[in-house]
Coordinates of C-alpha atoms and ligand atoms in Angstrom, one line a residue:
M1 CA 22.7 -2.8 -37.2
A2 CA 19.6 -4.9 -37.5
K3 CA 17.9 -5.4 -34.2
Q4 CA 16.6 -8.9 -33.5
K5 CA 12.9 -8.7 -34.0
L6 CA 10.8 -10.2 -31.3
T7 CA 7.4 -11.6 -32.1
P8 CA 4.7 -11.6 -29.5
D9 CA 3.2 -15.0 -28.7
V10 CA -0.2 -13.5 -27.7
I11 CA -2.0 -10.5 -29.1
V12 CA -4.9 -8.8 -27.4
R13 CA -7.4 -6.2 -28.3
I14 CA -8.8 -3.9 -25.6
E15 CA -12.5 -3.4 -25.3
K16 CA -14.2 -1.0 -23.0
S17 CA -17.0 -2.3 -20.9
G18 CA -18.5 0.2 -18.5
N19 CA -15.5 1.8 -16.9
R20 CA -13.4 -1.3 -17.4
Y21 CA -10.9 -2.1 -20.0
N22 CA -10.9 -5.8 -20.9
A23 CA -8.2 -7.6 -22.9
W24 CA -9.3 -10.4 -25.3
D25 CA -6.8 -12.4 -27.3
T26 CA -7.3 -13.7 -30.8
D27 CA -8.8 -16.9 -29.4
G28 CA -11.3 -15.0 -27.4
V29 CA -9.5 -15.8 -24.1
K30 CA -9.7 -13.0 -21.6
R31 CA -6.3 -11.7 -20.5
T32 CA -7.4 -8.7 -18.5
S33 CA -5.8 -9.8 -15.2
E34 CA -2.4 -10.3 -16.9
I35 CA -2.0 -6.7 -18.0
T36 CA -1.9 -3.6 -15.8
S37 CA -5.0 -1.4 -16.0
G38 CA -2.9 1.6 -17.2
C39 CA -1.4 -0.3 -20.0
R40 CA -4.9 -1.5 -21.1
K41 CA -6.4 1.9 -20.9
N42 CA -3.6 3.5 -23.0
A43 CA -4.0 0.8 -25.6
Y44 CA -7.7 1.4 -25.8
N45 CA -7.4 5.1 -26.0
G46 CA -4.5 4.9 -28.5
G47 CA -6.4 2.4 -30.6
Y48 CA -3.6 -0.2 -30.7
L49 CA -3.2 -3.8 -29.9
L50 CA -1.0 -5.2 -27.2
G51 CA 1.4 -8.1 -27.7
R52 CA 3.0 -10.4 -25.1
F53 CA 6.8 -10.4 -25.5
P54 CA 9.4 -12.5 -23.8
S55 CA 11.3 -10.4 -21.3
T56 CA 14.0 -11.3 -18.9
A57 CA 13.5 -8.1 -16.9
S58 CA 10.1 -9.1 -15.7
K59 CA 9.3 -11.7 -13.0
S60 CA 6.6 -13.3 -15.1
G61 CA 9.0 -13.8 -18.0
F62 CA 7.1 -11.5 -20.4
S63 CA 5.9 -8.0 -20.8
W64 CA 3.0 -6.4 -22.7
R65 CA 3.7 -3.8 -25.3
K66 CA 2.2 -2.0 -28.2
V67 CA 2.4 -4.1 -31.3
S68 CA 3.3 -2.5 -34.7
D69 CA 0.8 -2.2 -37.5
T70 CA 2.4 -5.0 -39.6
I71 CA 2.0 -7.5 -36.9
M72 CA -1.5 -6.3 -36.3
S73 CA -2.7 -6.8 -39.8
E74 CA -1.0 -10.2 -40.0
T75 CA -2.3 -11.8 -36.9
S76 CA -5.3 -10.0 -35.6
S77 CA -8.5 -11.7 -36.4
P78 CA -11.7 -9.9 -35.5
V79 CA -12.6 -10.7 -32.0
E80 CA -16.3 -11.1 -31.7
E81 CA -18.2 -9.0 -29.2
T82 CA -18.0 -11.0 -26.0
P83 CA -20.4 -9.9 -23.3
S84 CA -18.7 -10.6 -20.0
I85 CA -19.7 -13.7 -18.1
D86 CA -23.3 -14.0 -19.0
V87 CA -25.5 -14.6 -16.1
P88 CA -26.9 -18.0 -17.1
S89 CA -30.6 -18.0 -17.7
E90 CA -31.3 -21.7 -17.1
H91 CA -32.1 -22.4 -13.5
T92 CA -29.7 -25.2 -13.1
E93 CA -27.0 -23.0 -14.5
V94 CA -27.9 -20.3 -12.1
L95 CA -27.7 -22.8 -9.2
N96 CA -24.3 -24.0 -10.4
F97 CA -23.0 -20.5 -10.8
I98 CA -24.1 -19.4 -7.3
H99 CA -22.9 -22.6 -5.6
G100 CA -19.6 -22.7 -7.4
S101 CA -18.9 -19.1 -6.9
Y102 CA -16.9 -19.3 -3.7
S103 CA -13.8 -19.9 -5.9
L104 CA -14.4 -16.4 -7.3
K105 CA -13.9 -14.9 -3.9
P106 CA -10.4 -13.3 -3.7
K107 CA -8.2 -15.2 -1.1
G108 CA -7.4 -11.9 0.6
L109 CA -11.1 -11.3 1.5
M110 CA -12.2 -13.1 4.6
M111 CA -15.9 -13.8 4.3
S112 CA -17.9 -16.9 5.0
E113 CA -19.0 -19.1 2.1
L114 CA -22.6 -18.6 3.0
K115 CA -22.4 -14.8 3.0
W116 CA -20.4 -14.7 -0.2
K117 CA -22.9 -17.0 -2.0
Y118 CA -25.8 -14.9 -0.7
L119 CA -24.1 -11.8 -2.1
I120 CA -23.5 -13.4 -5.5
R121 CA -27.0 -14.8 -5.5
S122 CA -28.5 -11.4 -4.8
A123 CA -26.5 -9.8 -7.5
V124 CA -27.4 -12.5 -10.0
R125 CA -31.0 -12.1 -9.1
G126 CA -30.8 -8.3 -9.8
K127 CA -31.5 -7.3 -6.2
N128 CA -30.4 -4.0 -4.8
I129 CA -27.7 -5.0 -2.3
M130 CA -26.7 -3.2 0.8
M131 CA -23.6 -4.3 2.6
T132 CA -23.8 -3.4 6.3
G133 CA -21.4 -3.6 9.2
P134 CA -19.1 -1.5 11.3
A135 CA -16.3 0.6 9.7
G136 CA -13.4 -1.3 8.4
C137 CA -14.9 -4.7 8.3
G138 CA -14.5 -5.2 4.5
K139 CA -17.8 -3.9 3.1
T140 CA -16.2 -1.9 0.3
M141 CA -13.7 -4.7 -0.4
A142 CA -16.5 -7.3 -0.6
A143 CA -18.6 -5.1 -2.8
K144 CA -15.8 -4.5 -5.2
S145 CA -14.9 -8.2 -5.2
V146 CA -18.4 -9.2 -6.1
V147 CA -18.5 -6.6 -8.9
N148 CA -15.2 -8.0 -10.2
S149 CA -16.3 -11.6 -10.2
L150 CA -19.5 -10.9 -12.0
D151 CA -17.5 -9.3 -14.7
R152 CA -20.2 -7.0 -16.0
P153 CA -19.7 -3.3 -16.8
D154 CA -19.1 -1.6 -13.5
F155 CA -19.3 1.9 -12.1
Y156 CA -18.1 3.2 -8.8
F157 CA -19.5 6.2 -6.9
N158 CA -18.4 7.2 -3.4
L159 CA -21.4 9.0 -2.1
G160 CA -19.8 9.7 1.3
A161 CA -17.3 11.9 -0.5
T162 CA -19.6 14.0 -2.6
Q163 CA -20.7 17.4 -1.4
D164 CA -23.0 17.9 -4.3
P165 CA -25.3 14.9 -4.9
R166 CA -27.2 16.6 -7.7
S167 CA -24.1 17.1 -9.9
T168 CA -22.8 13.6 -9.1
L169 CA -26.1 11.8 -9.7
I170 CA -27.8 14.0 -12.3
G171 CA -25.4 16.5 -13.9
N172 CA -24.7 20.1 -14.2
T173 CA -26.1 23.1 -16.0
H174 CA -23.4 25.1 -17.8
F175 CA -23.3 28.3 -19.7
D176 CA -21.3 28.7 -22.9
T177 CA -21.3 31.9 -24.9
N178 CA -21.8 29.9 -28.1
K179 CA -24.1 27.2 -27.0
G180 CA -26.0 29.1 -24.3
T181 CA -27.2 27.2 -21.4
Y182 CA -26.8 23.4 -21.7
F183 CA -27.0 20.4 -19.4
S184 CA -24.2 17.9 -19.1
K185 CA -25.3 14.5 -17.7
S186 CA -23.4 12.8 -14.9
L187 CA -21.5 9.5 -15.2
F188 CA -24.2 8.1 -13.0
V189 CA -26.7 8.8 -15.8
E190 CA -24.5 6.9 -18.2
A191 CA -24.2 4.1 -15.7
I192 CA -27.9 3.5 -15.2
Q193 CA -28.4 3.4 -18.9
T194 CA -25.8 0.7 -19.4
P195 CA -27.5 -2.7 -19.6
N196 CA -26.3 -5.2 -17.0
A197 CA -24.2 -2.6 -15.2
V198 CA -23.2 -3.2 -11.6
I199 CA -23.2 0.1 -9.9
L200 CA -21.4 0.5 -6.6
L201 CA -22.8 3.2 -4.3
D202 CA -20.1 3.3 -1.6
E203 CA -20.8 4.9 1.7
L204 CA -24.4 5.5 1.0
S205 CA -25.1 5.9 4.7
R206 CA -22.9 9.0 4.8
A207 CA -24.5 10.5 1.7
H208 CA -26.3 13.8 1.7
P209 CA -30.1 13.3 2.2
D210 CA -30.6 14.8 -1.2
A211 CA -28.7 11.8 -2.7
W212 CA -31.1 9.5 -0.9
N213 CA -34.1 11.4 -2.3
I214 CA -32.7 11.2 -5.8
L215 CA -32.1 7.5 -5.5
M216 CA -35.5 6.6 -4.2
T217 CA -37.2 6.2 -7.6
V218 CA -34.0 4.7 -9.1
L219 CA -33.9 1.9 -6.6
D220 CA -37.6 1.2 -6.4
Y221 CA -38.3 -2.0 -8.3
G222 CA -41.6 -0.6 -9.5
Q223 CA -40.3 2.7 -10.7
R224 CA -36.6 2.4 -11.8
Y225 CA -36.2 5.8 -13.2
L226 CA -34.1 8.9 -12.5
R227 CA -35.8 12.3 -12.5
L228 CA -33.7 15.0 -14.1
D229 CA -35.6 17.8 -12.4
E230 CA -32.9 20.2 -13.4
Q231 CA -34.2 20.1 -16.9
S232 CA -37.3 21.7 -18.0
G233 CA -40.3 19.4 -18.1
S234 CA -38.5 17.2 -15.6
D235 CA -37.5 14.4 -17.9
T236 CA -36.9 11.0 -16.6
I237 CA -34.3 8.4 -17.5
K238 CA -35.1 4.8 -17.3
V239 CA -32.7 2.3 -15.6
A240 CA -31.6 -0.2 -18.2
D241 CA -32.4 -3.9 -17.9
G242 CA -30.2 -6.0 -15.7
V243 CA -28.7 -3.1 -13.7
T244 CA -27.7 -4.1 -10.2
F245 CA -26.9 -1.7 -7.4
V246 CA -24.5 -2.6 -4.6
A247 CA -24.4 -0.1 -1.7
T248 CA -22.4 0.0 1.5
A249 CA -23.4 1.4 4.8
N250 CA -21.7 1.7 8.1
I251 CA -24.3 0.5 10.5
G252 CA -23.1 0.5 14.1
N253 CA -23.7 2.6 17.1
E254 CA -20.1 3.8 17.1
Y255 CA -20.7 5.8 13.9
T256 CA -22.3 9.1 14.9
S257 CA -21.2 10.8 11.7
T258 CA -23.5 8.4 9.8
R259 CA -26.8 9.9 9.2
V260 CA -29.7 7.7 10.1
M261 CA -30.9 6.4 6.8
D262 CA -34.4 6.6 5.9
K263 CA -36.4 3.5 6.4
A264 CA -38.1 3.8 3.0
L265 CA -34.7 3.8 1.4
M266 CA -33.5 0.8 3.5
D267 CA -36.6 -1.1 2.4
R268 CA -35.4 -1.0 -1.2
F269 CA -32.4 -3.1 -0.4
T270 CA -31.5 -6.7 0.4
I271 CA -29.2 -6.5 3.4
V272 CA -26.0 -8.5 3.4
E273 CA -24.4 -8.1 6.8
M274 CA -20.6 -8.3 6.9
D275 CA -19.4 -10.2 9.9
V276 CA -16.7 -8.9 12.1
L277 CA -13.9 -11.5 12.0
S278 CA -13.4 -14.0 14.7
E279 CA -10.0 -14.1 16.4
V280 CA -9.0 -17.2 14.4
D281 CA -10.1 -15.7 11.1
E282 CA -8.4 -12.4 11.9
A283 CA -5.1 -14.2 12.7
S284 CA -5.3 -16.3 9.5
L285 CA -6.0 -13.2 7.4
L286 CA -3.0 -11.4 9.0
T287 CA -0.7 -14.4 8.4
Y288 CA -1.8 -14.7 4.9
M289 CA -1.2 -11.0 4.3
F290 CA 2.1 -10.7 6.2
P291 CA 3.9 -14.0 5.8
N292 CA 7.2 -12.3 6.7
V293 CA 6.0 -11.0 10.1
D294 CA 6.5 -13.2 13.2
T295 CA 3.4 -15.3 13.6
T296 CA 3.2 -14.9 17.4
L297 CA 3.2 -11.1 16.9
L298 CA 0.3 -11.4 14.4
T299 CA -1.6 -13.7 16.6
N300 CA -1.2 -11.2 19.4
V301 CA -2.6 -8.5 17.2
A302 CA -5.6 -10.7 16.5
K303 CA -6.0 -11.3 20.2
I304 CA -5.8 -7.6 21.0
A305 CA -8.4 -6.7 18.4
N306 CA -10.7 -9.5 19.6
L307 CA -10.5 -8.4 23.2
T308 CA -11.5 -4.8 22.2
R309 CA -14.4 -6.2 20.1
V310 CA -15.7 -8.4 22.9
E311 CA -15.4 -5.5 25.3
S312 CA -17.2 -3.1 23.1
K313 CA -20.1 -5.5 22.9
S314 CA -20.3 -6.3 26.6
E315 CA -22.9 -4.8 28.8
T316 CA -20.4 -2.9 30.9
A317 CA -18.4 -1.8 27.8
R318 CA -15.6 0.7 28.6
I319 CA -15.0 1.3 24.9
T320 CA -17.6 2.1 22.2
S321 CA -15.9 0.3 19.3
G322 CA -13.5 -2.5 18.8
I323 CA -10.3 -2.3 16.7
S324 CA -11.4 -3.0 13.1
T325 CA -9.8 -5.3 10.6
K326 CA -8.8 -2.3 8.6
N327 CA -6.8 -1.1 11.7
T328 CA -5.2 -4.5 12.3
V329 CA -4.0 -4.6 8.7
E330 CA -2.6 -1.1 9.0
L331 CA -0.9 -2.0 12.3
C332 CA 0.7 -5.1 10.8
G333 CA 1.9 -3.1 7.9
L334 CA 3.8 -1.0 10.4
L335 CA 5.2 -4.2 12.1
Y336 CA 6.3 -5.4 8.7
D337 CA 8.1 -2.1 8.2
G338 CA 10.1 -2.6 11.4
F339 CA 8.0 -0.7 14.0
S340 CA 7.4 -2.4 17.4
L341 CA 4.0 -3.3 18.5
E342 CA 4.0 -0.5 21.0
E343 CA 5.0 2.1 18.4
A344 CA 2.6 0.8 15.8
A345 CA -0.3 0.9 18.2
E346 CA 0.6 4.4 19.4
V347 CA 0.4 5.9 15.9
S348 CA -2.3 3.8 14.3
I349 CA -4.7 2.7 17.1
Y350 CA -4.6 5.1 20.1
P351 CA -5.6 8.2 18.2
Q352 CA -8.9 6.6 17.4
Y353 CA -9.8 6.3 21.0
D354 CA -10.9 9.3 23.1
D355 CA -8.4 10.3 25.8
T356 CA -10.7 12.5 27.9
G357 CA -11.1 11.2 31.4
G358 CA -7.5 10.3 31.9
V359 CA -7.1 6.9 33.5
D360 CA -10.8 6.1 32.9
S361 CA -10.6 7.1 29.2
E362 CA -11.2 4.7 26.3
R363 CA -7.6 5.3 25.2
T364 CA -6.2 4.2 28.5
F365 CA -8.3 1.1 28.4
V366 CA -7.0 0.1 24.9
K367 CA -3.4 1.0 25.9
Q368 CA -3.6 -1.4 28.8
I369 CA -4.7 -4.2 26.6
V370 CA -1.9 -3.6 24.1
Q371 CA 0.7 -3.2 26.9
K372 CA 0.0 -6.7 28.1
F373 CA 1.3 -8.0 24.8
C374 CA 4.2 -5.7 24.7
D375 CA 6.3 -6.4 27.8
D376 CA 8.0 -9.7 27.1
G377 CA 7.3 -13.2 26.1
S378 CA 5.4 -13.9 29.3
S379 CA 2.9 -11.2 28.7
D380 CA 0.4 -13.6 27.2
D381 CA 0.1 -15.6 30.4
L382 CA -0.1 -12.6 32.5
F383 CA -3.2 -11.4 30.7
N384 CA -4.8 -14.8 30.8
E385 CA -4.2 -14.9 34.6
E386 CA -5.9 -11.6 35.0
E387 CA -8.7 -12.6 32.8
M388 CA -9.2 -15.8 34.7
A389 CA -9.2 -13.8 37.9
T390 CA -11.9 -11.6 36.5
A391 CA -13.8 -14.5 35.3
E392 CA -13.6 -16.2 38.7
E393 CA -14.7 -13.0 40.4
T394 CA -17.7 -12.9 38.2
V395 CA -18.6 -16.5 38.8
S396 CA -18.3 -16.3 42.6
Ligands
ADP401 N1 -13.2 -9.2 5.9 C1 -12.0 -8.7 5.5 N2 -11.2 -9.5 4.8 C2 -10.0 -9.0 4.3 N3 -9.6 -7.8 4.5 C3 -10.3 -7.0 5.2 C4 -11.6 -7.4 5.7 N4 -12.1 -6.4 6.4 C5 -11.3 -5.3 6.3 N5 -10.2 -5.7 5.6 C6 -9.0 -4.8 5.4 O1 -9.4 -3.5 5.7 C7 -9.3 -2.7 4.6 C8 -10.5 -1.7 4.6 O2 -11.7 -2.4 4.4 P1 -13.0 -1.8 3.7 O3 -13.6 -2.7 2.8 O4 -12.6 -0.4 3.2 O5 -13.9 -1.6 5.0 P2 -15.3 -0.9 5.1 O6 -15.7 -0.6 3.7 O7 -16.2 -1.9 5.8 O8 -15.1 0.3 6.0 C9 -9.3 -3.6 3.4 O9 -8.6 -3.0 2.3 C10 -8.6 -4.8 3.9 O10 -7.2 -4.6 3.9
MG402 MG1 -16.0 1.4 2.9

């Protein structure tokens, strides 16, 4: 029985750019965001084109599948090499790009327009960028978002997770019975040799000091090379033109596990400080992310977080750090899955606060704040009354 033959209405070719697989259709229109990354990667590795077919099974009304050779030869026209969004060279174009860039910020990332534009501007101007702020305030998310909006070849390295900076940043020496001793270069070496690459150095503040030493010359605007001191003669590798580094660092007194970064290293970066969200911004982020969760509940979570943040900053702070946005998002995920506020806080928030000292412990303090929002509908007022009482005491 002859099957009805479906024809795709769009055909794309996959191109590799850095560690990204971009999809370009025959008109040169970029379709990357319409296709899952796994599908693009398979197509690239398998050397085939993808076609968009109508599909009733999918919400979007179509699905992307491998297209057969006959269709390929009929419809595919050579897609010219398209370098991702060129960073415009004319000054007016640069200005327009920077000042129109707020629309590139993902909706789910809360960041002020000024900070976002400063971030984009620093990247466009080829600065080494360091995103700073306390844990869970969106540094990694913002760094990844800026990398995505620039649409240049990008590479990601989590330096906080590597035990062996030398092999991550330089490479490894191996021995093979046939080849003898040979050196295999790291992905980082490939990254810095890729013109216009954007290289994300996540958790740089937690990296091993060896990593900082290796990066010193790489990041220095006057040097820009990597020394392969593993190899004889200590060869160096030049950083390609247009490479931008974006690092993240937890800077905050609460992070004792963060090694104190060398001043010389810090000096090599333009600092972009991520703001901790205000109560209003926190609430609007949570309502945007969890439209199905009761708004009052979400507003209360924002209030709780804010109270802990204000407390941690006060002179007489009884807790060393406030609840982060990362934590409120996790907590609301639990609310969405049917846990009560009390339960959600117990598993996701309390364990982060020290319980030594019993009633005077940090954990007890945070529990008390949460409890005020747990009792019943009147809890809100109760807290405010108490707060007002405290405020009055302070005034008198
Ligand atoms: N400013 C923010 N806007 C939106 N979501 C945020 C923000 N800050 C934190 N989050 C949420 O917390 C999660 C973890 O944030 P992350 O970027 O990993 O923080 P950091 O790198 O500063 O520790 C994000 O995936 C996101 O869900
Ligand atoms: Mg991070």
